[in-house]
Short mmCIF file of C-alpha atoms in Angstrom, two decimals:
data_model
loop_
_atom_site.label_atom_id
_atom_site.label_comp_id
_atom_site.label_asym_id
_atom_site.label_seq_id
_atom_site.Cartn_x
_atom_site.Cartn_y
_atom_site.Cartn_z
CA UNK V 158 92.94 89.80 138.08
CA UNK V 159 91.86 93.24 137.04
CA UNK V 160 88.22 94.00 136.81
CA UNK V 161 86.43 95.33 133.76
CA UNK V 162 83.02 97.62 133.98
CA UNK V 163 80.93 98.70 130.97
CA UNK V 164 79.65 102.03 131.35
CA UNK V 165 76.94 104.11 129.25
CA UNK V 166 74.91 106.90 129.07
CA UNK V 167 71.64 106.07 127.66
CA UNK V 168 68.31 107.01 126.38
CA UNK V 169 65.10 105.73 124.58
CA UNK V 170 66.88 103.39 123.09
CA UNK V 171 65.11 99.96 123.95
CA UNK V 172 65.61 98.47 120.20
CA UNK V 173 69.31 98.79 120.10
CA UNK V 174 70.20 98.23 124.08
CA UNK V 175 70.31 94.64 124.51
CA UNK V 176 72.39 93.39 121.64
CA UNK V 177 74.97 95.84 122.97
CA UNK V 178 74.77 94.31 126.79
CA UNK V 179 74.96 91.02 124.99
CA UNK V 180 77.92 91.80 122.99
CA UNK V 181 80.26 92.19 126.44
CA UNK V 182 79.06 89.26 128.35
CA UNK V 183 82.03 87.32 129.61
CA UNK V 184 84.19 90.51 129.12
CA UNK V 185 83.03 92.75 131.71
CA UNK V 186 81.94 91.85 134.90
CA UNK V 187 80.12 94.90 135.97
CA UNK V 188 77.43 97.17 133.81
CA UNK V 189 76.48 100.61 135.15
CA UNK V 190 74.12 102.60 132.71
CA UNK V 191 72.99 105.93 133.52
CA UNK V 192 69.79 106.82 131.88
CA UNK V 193 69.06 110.33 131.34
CA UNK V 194 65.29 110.71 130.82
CA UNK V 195 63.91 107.50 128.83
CA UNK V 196 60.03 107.32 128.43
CA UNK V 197 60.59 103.88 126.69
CA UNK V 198 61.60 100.58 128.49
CA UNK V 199 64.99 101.27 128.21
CA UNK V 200 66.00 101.25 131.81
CA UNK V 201 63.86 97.88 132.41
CA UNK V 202 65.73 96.07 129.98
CA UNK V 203 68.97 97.01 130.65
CA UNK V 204 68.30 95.59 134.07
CA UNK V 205 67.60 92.42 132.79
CA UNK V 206 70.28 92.52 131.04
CA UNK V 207 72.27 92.38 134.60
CA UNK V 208 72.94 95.94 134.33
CA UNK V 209 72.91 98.14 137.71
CA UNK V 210 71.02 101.77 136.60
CA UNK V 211 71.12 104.89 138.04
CA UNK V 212 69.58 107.71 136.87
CA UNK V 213 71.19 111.06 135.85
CA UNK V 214 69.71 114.30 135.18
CA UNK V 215 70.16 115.93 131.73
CA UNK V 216 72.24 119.55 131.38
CA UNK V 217 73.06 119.45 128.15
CA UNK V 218 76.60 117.87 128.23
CA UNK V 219 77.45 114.63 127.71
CA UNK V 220 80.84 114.50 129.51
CA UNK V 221 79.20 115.96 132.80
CA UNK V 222 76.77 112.48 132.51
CA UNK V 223 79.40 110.40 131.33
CA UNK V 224 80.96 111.47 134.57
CA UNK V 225 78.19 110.72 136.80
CA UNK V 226 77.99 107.12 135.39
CA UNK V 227 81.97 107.03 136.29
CA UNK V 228 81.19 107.61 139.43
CA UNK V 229 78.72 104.72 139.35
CA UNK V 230 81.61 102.26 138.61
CA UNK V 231 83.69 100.07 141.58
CA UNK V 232 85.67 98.07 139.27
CA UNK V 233 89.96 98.57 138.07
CA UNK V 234 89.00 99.54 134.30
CA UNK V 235 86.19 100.75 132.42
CA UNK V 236 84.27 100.10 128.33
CA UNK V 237 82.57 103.05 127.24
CA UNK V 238 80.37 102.10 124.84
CA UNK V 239 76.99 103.60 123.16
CA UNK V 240 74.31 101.48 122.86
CA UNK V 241 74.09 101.30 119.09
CA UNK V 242 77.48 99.65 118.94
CA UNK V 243 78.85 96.48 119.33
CA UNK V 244 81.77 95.03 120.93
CA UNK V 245 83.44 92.37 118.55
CA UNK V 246 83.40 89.18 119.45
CA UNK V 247 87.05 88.00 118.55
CA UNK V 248 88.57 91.30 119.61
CA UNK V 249 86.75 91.28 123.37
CA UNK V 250 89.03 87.91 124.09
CA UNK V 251 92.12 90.44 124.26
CA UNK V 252 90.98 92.71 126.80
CA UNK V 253 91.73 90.92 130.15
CA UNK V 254 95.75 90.92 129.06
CA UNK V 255 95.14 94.70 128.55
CA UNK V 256 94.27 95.20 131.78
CA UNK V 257 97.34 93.79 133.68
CA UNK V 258 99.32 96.78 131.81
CA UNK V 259 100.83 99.18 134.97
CA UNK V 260 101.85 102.15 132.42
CA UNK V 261 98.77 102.32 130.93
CA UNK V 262 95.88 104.94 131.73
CA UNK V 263 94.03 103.99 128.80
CA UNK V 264 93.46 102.23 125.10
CA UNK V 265 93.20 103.96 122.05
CA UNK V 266 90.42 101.23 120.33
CA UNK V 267 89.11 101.02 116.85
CA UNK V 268 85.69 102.30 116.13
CA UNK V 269 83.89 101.11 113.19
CA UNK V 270 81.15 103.04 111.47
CA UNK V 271 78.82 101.42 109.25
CA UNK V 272 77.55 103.59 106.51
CA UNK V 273 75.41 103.76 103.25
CA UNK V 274 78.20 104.33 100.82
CA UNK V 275 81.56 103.64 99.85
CA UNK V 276 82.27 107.59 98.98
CA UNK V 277 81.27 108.23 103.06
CA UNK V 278 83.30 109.49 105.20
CA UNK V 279 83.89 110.94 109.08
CA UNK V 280 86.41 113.42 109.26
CA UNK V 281 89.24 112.73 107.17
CA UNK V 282 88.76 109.02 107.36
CA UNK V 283 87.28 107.10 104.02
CA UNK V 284 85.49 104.22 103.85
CA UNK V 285 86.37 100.69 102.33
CA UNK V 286 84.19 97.85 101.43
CA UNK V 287 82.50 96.10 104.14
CA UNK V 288 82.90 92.70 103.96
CA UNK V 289 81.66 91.66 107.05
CA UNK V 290 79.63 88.28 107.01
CA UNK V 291 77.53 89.17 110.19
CA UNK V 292 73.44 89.36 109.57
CA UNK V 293 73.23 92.32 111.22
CA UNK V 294 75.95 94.49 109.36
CA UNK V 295 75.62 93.31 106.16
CA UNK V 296 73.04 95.39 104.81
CA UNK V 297 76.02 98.18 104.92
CA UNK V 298 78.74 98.00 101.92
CA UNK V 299 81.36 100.18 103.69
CA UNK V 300 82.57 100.96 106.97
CA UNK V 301 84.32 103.76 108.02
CA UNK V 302 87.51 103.51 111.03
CA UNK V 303 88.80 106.25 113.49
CA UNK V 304 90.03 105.67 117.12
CA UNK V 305 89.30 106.76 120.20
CA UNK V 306 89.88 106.02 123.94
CA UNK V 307 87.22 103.46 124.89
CA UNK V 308 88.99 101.74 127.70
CA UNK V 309 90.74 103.38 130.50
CA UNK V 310 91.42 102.91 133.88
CA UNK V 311 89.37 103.75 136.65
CA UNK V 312 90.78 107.01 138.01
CA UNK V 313 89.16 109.89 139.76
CA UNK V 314 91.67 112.26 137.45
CA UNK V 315 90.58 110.43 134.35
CA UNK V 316 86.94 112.18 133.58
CA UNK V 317 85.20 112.97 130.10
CA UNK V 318 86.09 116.57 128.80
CA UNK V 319 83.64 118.53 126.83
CA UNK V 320 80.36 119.26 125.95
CA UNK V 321 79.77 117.60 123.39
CA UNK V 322 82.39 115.04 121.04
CA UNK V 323 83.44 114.66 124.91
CA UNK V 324 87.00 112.13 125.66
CA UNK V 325 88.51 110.85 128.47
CA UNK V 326 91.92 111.08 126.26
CA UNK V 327 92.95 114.87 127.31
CA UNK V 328 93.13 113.99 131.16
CA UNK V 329 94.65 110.44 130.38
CA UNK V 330 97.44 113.05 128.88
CA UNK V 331 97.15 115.62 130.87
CA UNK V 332 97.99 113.45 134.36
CA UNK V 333 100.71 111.59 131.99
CA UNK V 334 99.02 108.35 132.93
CA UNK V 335 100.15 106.91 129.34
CA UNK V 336 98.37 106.09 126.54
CA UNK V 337 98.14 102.96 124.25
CA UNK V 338 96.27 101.47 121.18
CA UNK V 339 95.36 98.10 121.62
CA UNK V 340 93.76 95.48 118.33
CA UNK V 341 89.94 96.02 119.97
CA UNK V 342 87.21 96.76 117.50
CA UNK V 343 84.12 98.81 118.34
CA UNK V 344 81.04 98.27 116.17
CA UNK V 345 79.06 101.60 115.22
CA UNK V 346 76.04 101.28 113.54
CA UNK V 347 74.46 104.38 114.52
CA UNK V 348 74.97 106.21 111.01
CA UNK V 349 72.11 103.99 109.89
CA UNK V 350 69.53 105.92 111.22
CA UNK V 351 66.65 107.25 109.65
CA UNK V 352 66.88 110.64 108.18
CA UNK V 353 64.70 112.20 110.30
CA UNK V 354 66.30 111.04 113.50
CA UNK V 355 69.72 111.90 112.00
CA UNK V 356 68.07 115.27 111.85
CA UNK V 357 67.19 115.72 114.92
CA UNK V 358 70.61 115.00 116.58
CA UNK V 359 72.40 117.06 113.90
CA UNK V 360 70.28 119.95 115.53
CA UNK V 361 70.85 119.22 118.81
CA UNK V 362 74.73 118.38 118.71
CA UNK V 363 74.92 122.18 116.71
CA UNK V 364 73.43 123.68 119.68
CA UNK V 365 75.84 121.75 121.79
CA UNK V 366 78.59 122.59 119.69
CA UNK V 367 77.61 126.25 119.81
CA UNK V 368 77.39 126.05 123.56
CA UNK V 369 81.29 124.65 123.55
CA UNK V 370 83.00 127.39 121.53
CA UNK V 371 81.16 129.89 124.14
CA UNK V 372 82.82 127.67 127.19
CA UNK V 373 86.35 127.18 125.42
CA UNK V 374 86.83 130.31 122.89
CA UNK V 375 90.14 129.90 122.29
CA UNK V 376 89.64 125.89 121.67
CA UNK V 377 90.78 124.74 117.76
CA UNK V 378 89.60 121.44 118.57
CA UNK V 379 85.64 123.14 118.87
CA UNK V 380 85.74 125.25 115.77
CA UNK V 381 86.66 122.43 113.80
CA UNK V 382 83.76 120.13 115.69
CA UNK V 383 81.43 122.89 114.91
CA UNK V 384 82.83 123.23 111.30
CA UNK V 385 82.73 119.18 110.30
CA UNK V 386 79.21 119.39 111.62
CA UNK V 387 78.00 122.80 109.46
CA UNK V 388 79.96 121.25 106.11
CA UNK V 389 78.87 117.16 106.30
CA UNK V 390 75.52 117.46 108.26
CA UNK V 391 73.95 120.72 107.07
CA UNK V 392 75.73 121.86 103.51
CA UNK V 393 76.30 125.26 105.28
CA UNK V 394 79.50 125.67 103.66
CA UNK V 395 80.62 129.27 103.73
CA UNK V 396 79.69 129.01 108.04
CA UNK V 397 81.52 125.98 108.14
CA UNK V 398 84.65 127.69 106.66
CA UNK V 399 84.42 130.29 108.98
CA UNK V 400 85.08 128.13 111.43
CA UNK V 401 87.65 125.82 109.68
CA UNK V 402 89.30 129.15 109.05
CA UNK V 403 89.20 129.97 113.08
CA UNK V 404 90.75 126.65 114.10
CA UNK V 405 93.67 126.76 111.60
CA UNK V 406 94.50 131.13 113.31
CA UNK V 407 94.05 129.57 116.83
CA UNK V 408 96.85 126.71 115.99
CA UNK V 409 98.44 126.98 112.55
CA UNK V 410 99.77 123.25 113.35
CA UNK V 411 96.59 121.68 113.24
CA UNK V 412 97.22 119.78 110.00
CA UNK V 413 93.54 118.50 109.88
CA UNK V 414 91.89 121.92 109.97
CA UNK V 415 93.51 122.90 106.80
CA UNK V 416 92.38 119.98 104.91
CA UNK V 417 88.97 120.71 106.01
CA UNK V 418 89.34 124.63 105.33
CA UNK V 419 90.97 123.44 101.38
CA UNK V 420 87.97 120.36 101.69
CA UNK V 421 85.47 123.88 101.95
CA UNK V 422 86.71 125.46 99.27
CA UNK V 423 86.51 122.78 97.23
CA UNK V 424 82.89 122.26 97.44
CA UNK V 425 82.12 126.12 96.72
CA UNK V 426 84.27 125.85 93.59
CA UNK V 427 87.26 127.60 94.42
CA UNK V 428 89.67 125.00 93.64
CA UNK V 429 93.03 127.15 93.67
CA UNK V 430 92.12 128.20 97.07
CA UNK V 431 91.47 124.25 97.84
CA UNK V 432 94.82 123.30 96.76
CA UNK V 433 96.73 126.45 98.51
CA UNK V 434 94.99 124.63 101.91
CA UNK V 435 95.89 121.25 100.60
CA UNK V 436 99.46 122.06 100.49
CA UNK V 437 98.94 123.61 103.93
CA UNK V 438 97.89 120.63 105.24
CA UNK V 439 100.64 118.47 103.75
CA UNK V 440 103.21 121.09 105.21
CA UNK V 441 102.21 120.04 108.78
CA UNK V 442 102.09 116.78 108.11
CA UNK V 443 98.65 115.68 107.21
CA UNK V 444 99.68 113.32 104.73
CA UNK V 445 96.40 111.10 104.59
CA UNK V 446 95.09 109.75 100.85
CA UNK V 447 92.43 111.49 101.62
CA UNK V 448 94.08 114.76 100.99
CA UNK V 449 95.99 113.70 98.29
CA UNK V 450 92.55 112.49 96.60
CA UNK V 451 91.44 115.86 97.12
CA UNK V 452 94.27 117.73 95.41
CA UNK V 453 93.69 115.24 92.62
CA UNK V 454 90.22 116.25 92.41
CA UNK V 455 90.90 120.26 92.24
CA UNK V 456 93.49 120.11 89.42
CA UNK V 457 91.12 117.26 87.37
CA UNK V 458 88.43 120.39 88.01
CA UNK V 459 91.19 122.59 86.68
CA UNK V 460 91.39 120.62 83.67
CA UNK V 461 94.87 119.59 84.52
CA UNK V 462 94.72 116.41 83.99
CA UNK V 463 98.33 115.27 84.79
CA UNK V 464 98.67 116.99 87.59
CA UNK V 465 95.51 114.97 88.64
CA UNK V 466 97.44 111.70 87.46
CA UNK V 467 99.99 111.97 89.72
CA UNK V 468 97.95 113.15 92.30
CA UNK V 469 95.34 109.98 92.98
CA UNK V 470 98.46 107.91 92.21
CA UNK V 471 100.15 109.08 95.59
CA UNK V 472 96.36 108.76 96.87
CA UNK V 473 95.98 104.83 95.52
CA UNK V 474 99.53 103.91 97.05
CA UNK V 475 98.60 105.61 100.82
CA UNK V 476 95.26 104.70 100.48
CA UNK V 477 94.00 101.60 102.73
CA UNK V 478 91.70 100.43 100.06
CA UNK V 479 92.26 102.48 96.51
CA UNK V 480 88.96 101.24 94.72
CA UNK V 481 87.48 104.82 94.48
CA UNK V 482 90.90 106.51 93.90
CA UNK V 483 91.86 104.03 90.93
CA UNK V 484 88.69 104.76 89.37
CA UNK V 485 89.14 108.49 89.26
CA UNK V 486 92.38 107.64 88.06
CA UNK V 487 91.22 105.95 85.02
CA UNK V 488 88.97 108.66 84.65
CA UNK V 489 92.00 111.11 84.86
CA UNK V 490 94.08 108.59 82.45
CA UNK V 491 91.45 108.51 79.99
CA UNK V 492 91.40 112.88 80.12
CA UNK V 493 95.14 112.88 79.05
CA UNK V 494 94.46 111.11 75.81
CA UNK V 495 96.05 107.60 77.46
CA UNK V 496 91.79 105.95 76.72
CA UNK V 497 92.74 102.17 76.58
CA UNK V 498 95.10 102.25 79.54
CA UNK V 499 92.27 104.93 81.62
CA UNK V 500 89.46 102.51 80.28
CA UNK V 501 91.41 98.99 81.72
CA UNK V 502 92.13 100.73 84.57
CA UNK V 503 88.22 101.30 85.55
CA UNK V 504 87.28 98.19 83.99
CA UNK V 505 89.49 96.18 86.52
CA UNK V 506 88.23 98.42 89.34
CA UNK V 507 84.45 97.34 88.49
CA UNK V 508 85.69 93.64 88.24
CA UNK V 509 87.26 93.99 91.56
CA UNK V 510 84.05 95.07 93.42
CA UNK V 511 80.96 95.08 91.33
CA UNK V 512 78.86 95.57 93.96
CA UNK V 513 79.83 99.42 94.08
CA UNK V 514 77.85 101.79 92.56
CA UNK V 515 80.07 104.47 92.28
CA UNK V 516 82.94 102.34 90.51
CA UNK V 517 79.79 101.52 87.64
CA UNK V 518 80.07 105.33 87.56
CA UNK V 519 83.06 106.46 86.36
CA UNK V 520 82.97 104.15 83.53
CA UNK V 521 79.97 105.30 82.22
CA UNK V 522 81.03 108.48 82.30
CA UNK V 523 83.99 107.82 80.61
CA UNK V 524 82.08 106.35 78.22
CA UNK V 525 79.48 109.00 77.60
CA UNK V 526 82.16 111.81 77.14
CA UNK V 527 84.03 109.36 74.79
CA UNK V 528 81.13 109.55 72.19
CA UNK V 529 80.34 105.64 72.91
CA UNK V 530 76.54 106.11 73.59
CA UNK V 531 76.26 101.96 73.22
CA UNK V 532 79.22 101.30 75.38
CA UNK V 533 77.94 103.30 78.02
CA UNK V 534 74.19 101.83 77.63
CA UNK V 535 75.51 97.75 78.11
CA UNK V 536 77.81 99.84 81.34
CA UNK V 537 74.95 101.15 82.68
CA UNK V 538 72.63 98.16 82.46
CA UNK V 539 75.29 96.32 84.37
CA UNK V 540 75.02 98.40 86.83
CA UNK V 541 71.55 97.51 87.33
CA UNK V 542 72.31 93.96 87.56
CA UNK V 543 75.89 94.11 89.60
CA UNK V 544 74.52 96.49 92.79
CA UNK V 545 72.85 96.13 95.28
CA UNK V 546 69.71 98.04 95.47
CA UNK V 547 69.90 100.01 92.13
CA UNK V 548 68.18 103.43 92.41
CA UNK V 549 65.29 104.67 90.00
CA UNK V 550 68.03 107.11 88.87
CA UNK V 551 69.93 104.15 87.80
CA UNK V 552 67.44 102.64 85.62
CA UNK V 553 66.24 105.62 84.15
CA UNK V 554 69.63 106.68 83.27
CA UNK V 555 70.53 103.04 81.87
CA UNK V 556 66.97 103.13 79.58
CA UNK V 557 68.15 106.91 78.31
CA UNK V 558 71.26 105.80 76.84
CA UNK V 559 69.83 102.76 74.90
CA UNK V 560 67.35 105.31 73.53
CA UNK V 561 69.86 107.50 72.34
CA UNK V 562 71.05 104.82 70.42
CA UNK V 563 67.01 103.83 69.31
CA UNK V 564 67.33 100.69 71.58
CA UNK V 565 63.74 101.47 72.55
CA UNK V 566 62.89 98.09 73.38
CA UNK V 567 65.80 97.26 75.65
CA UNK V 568 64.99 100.91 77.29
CA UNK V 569 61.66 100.37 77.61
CA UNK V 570 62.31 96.43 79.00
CA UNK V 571 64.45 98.36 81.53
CA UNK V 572 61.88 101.02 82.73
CA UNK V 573 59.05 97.94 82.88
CA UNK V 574 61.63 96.64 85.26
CA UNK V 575 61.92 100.08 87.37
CA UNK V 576 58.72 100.27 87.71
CA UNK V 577 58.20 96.73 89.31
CA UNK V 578 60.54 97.54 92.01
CA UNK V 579 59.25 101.23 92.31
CA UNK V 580 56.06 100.91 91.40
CA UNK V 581 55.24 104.49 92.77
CA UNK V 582 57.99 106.21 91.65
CA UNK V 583 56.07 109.12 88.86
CA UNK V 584 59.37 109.43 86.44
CA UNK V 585 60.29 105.93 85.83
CA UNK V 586 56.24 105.74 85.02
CA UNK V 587 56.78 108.69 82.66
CA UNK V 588 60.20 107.88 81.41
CA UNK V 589 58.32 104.59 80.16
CA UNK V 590 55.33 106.16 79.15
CA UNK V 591 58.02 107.94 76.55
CA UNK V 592 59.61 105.48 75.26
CA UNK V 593 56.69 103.36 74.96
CA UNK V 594 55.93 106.44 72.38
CA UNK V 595 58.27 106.01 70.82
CA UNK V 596 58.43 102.51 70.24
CA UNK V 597 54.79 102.68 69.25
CA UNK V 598 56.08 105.02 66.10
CA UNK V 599 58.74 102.93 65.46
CA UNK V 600 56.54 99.93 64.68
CA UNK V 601 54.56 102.02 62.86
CA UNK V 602 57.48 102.85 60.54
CA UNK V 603 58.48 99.60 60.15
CA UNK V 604 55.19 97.98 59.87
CA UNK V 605 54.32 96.82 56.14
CA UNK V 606 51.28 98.61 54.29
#
């Protein structure tokens, strides 16, 4: 029988190491990790873990390490995993028949990213609801899914390419080893990092990326790394169509580029431009929801409002989970004059996953541009009771609406609420202190003399 090895590249990352050794025990029978310069006790417990490590020098370039730790590795197949993911547990049971394949180089698997928001994304992927029941990833409410090759077979011709966003996939195609997607789910909760740390490694992987268009000039593939990371990670828009721009002249094919270039000018206003790169896209066959969501949004921009209809309702049929969508198409609905039909649709949306923040959203802001300040109050304070971890923003906006309707008690109940959960928080203190005003005056009006 075929024999599996996991095999990392690692660094000060003793908090998140072991659960990831843990989550292949059974599966693989051999664990190389390279580490690359820890000062914590990374290496120490990876060793207890019953990994073998070696010890790589850092240049700057992850696939030249990644490669090193190949070399490491004696069995027929290799894992690649970080160490702030997870392999799942019922997916790792149907590895071993993957390895008895003899056309196979490697496995397309299915990465899961755990993030802080349903309206996330990576790339041109969108999130859905999490609905995990696992301790561990249920503080996140949506994931997000790409693929990538994790498992491939041990091959001196099959070696990481790249800098940075490195793969084993180009040689696997390069060689014409053949390549496959097999039902095995990654678990990636790296996005949950602090901001700071997030930070850090946006910096770094720009200098990387920077590094890679230098090496590979004529490379689509890097502008568009370089671009995704300028436009999600650092709001430098304008630079990051630049190089959105650059990809789609160096291959006009590259379906995914023009999204991304129409995605730009969508966020710097220009929504005719947007949709002229939408249709791009769509011409080369990107036809992910995603896109169509986006052409939706220009023309609602636009003020055309049917146009935007039938837009997010190509978006809710190709979409994997159409929450978000079928909200802005109530929203859309309710902007052609159809208000009970755009209204039921949100309303059904919220029923279907309270939870969400963003679906409490939409309703109140179809409520509020209705002229149905009380409607949109009672939305909003349902909101406070339906999510998660409502934000300060959330109260204060729910108190604001009752006191445009002179509900200053149930605003200022409300704030007195804020407060206790963010008790340092200076404008829900003088929000209330406001509307306590106010109430004060009101009692005073009403009291007898």
């Amino acid at each position: 029988m075929p024999k599996l090895a996991l095999s990392m590249i690692v660094r000060d990352c003793s908090g998140t190491i072991k659960a990831c050794l843990d989550s292949v025990k059974g599966v693989a029978q051999e664990i190389v990790v390279a580490d690359t310069g820890s000062v914590d006790q990374t290496p120490e417990i990876a060793a207890r873990c019953g990994a073998r490590v070696v010890h790589v020098p850092w240049e700057d370039d992850f696939a030249s390490a990644r490669n090193q730790a190949l070399a490491e590795v004696h069995a027929d197949w290799v894992l690649s995993l970080d160490a702030d993911e997870r392999l799942d547990r019922e997916s790792a049971s149907l590895i071993p028949a993957l390895l008895e394949a003899n056309a196979i180089g490697g496995y397309l698997l299915t990465l899961r990213n755990y993030v802080r928001s349903l309206e996330d994304r990576i790339w041109d992927r969108t999130a859905v609801p999490n609905q995990s029941t696992l301790s561990e990833l249920e503080p996140f409410p949506a994931y997000v899914e790409h693929e990538n090759v994790r498992l491939f077979r041990r091959d001196e011709r099959i070696r990481f390419v790249g800098r940075v966003h490195e793969s084993v996939g180009p040689s696997i195609e390069k060689c014409k080893l053949g390549l496959g997607r097999a039902p095995v789910v990654i678990h990636h909760l790296g996005l949950g990092v602090d901001r700071e740390a997030r930070a850090r490694k946006n910096i770094f992987y720009r200098e990387l990326g920077l590094q890679k268009i230098a090496e590979m000039p004529d490379n689509p593939q890097a502008y568009l790394e370089l671009g995704l990371l300028e436009l999600d990670n650092f709001g430098n828009i304008p630079q990051a169509l630049e190089y959105f721009e650059r990809a789609c002249q160096l291959n006009g094919k590259l379906g995914v580029a023009w999204f991304f270039a129409g995605l730009a000018h969508f966020k710097l206003g220009e929504h005719r431009a947007s949709l002229r790169c939408m249709k791009a896209a769509q011409k080369q066959g990107h036809l992910t929801a995603f896109v169509a969501e986006t052409i939706g949004d220009a023309h609602y921009n636009l003020g055309e409002f049917p146009q935007s209809v039938r837009a997010y309702r190509q978006a809710a049929e190709s979409s994997r989970d159409p929450l978000l969508v079928e909200s802005k198409l109530g929203l859309a609905i309710v902007r052609t004059g159809g208000v009970d039909a755009g209204l039921a649709k949100i309303r059904e949306v919220v029923e279907r996953q309270p939870h969400l923040p963003e679906l409490h959203d939409r309703l109140i802001l179809s409520l509020v541009w209705l002229g149905r300040p009380a409607e949109a109050a009672a939305a909003a304070e349902e909101k406070l009771k339906s999510v998660r971890v409502p934000r300060p923003e959330d109260f204060i906006r729910a108190a604001t609406l009752w006191a445009n309707v002179i509900e200053w008690k149930r605003a200022a109940a409300l704030l007195h609420v804020g407060c206790l959960v963010y008790p340092s928080h200076e404008m829900l203190k003088q929000v209330l202190t406001e509307v306590l005003e106010q109430l004060a005056k009101e009692v005073q009006v009403t009291a007898p003399n």
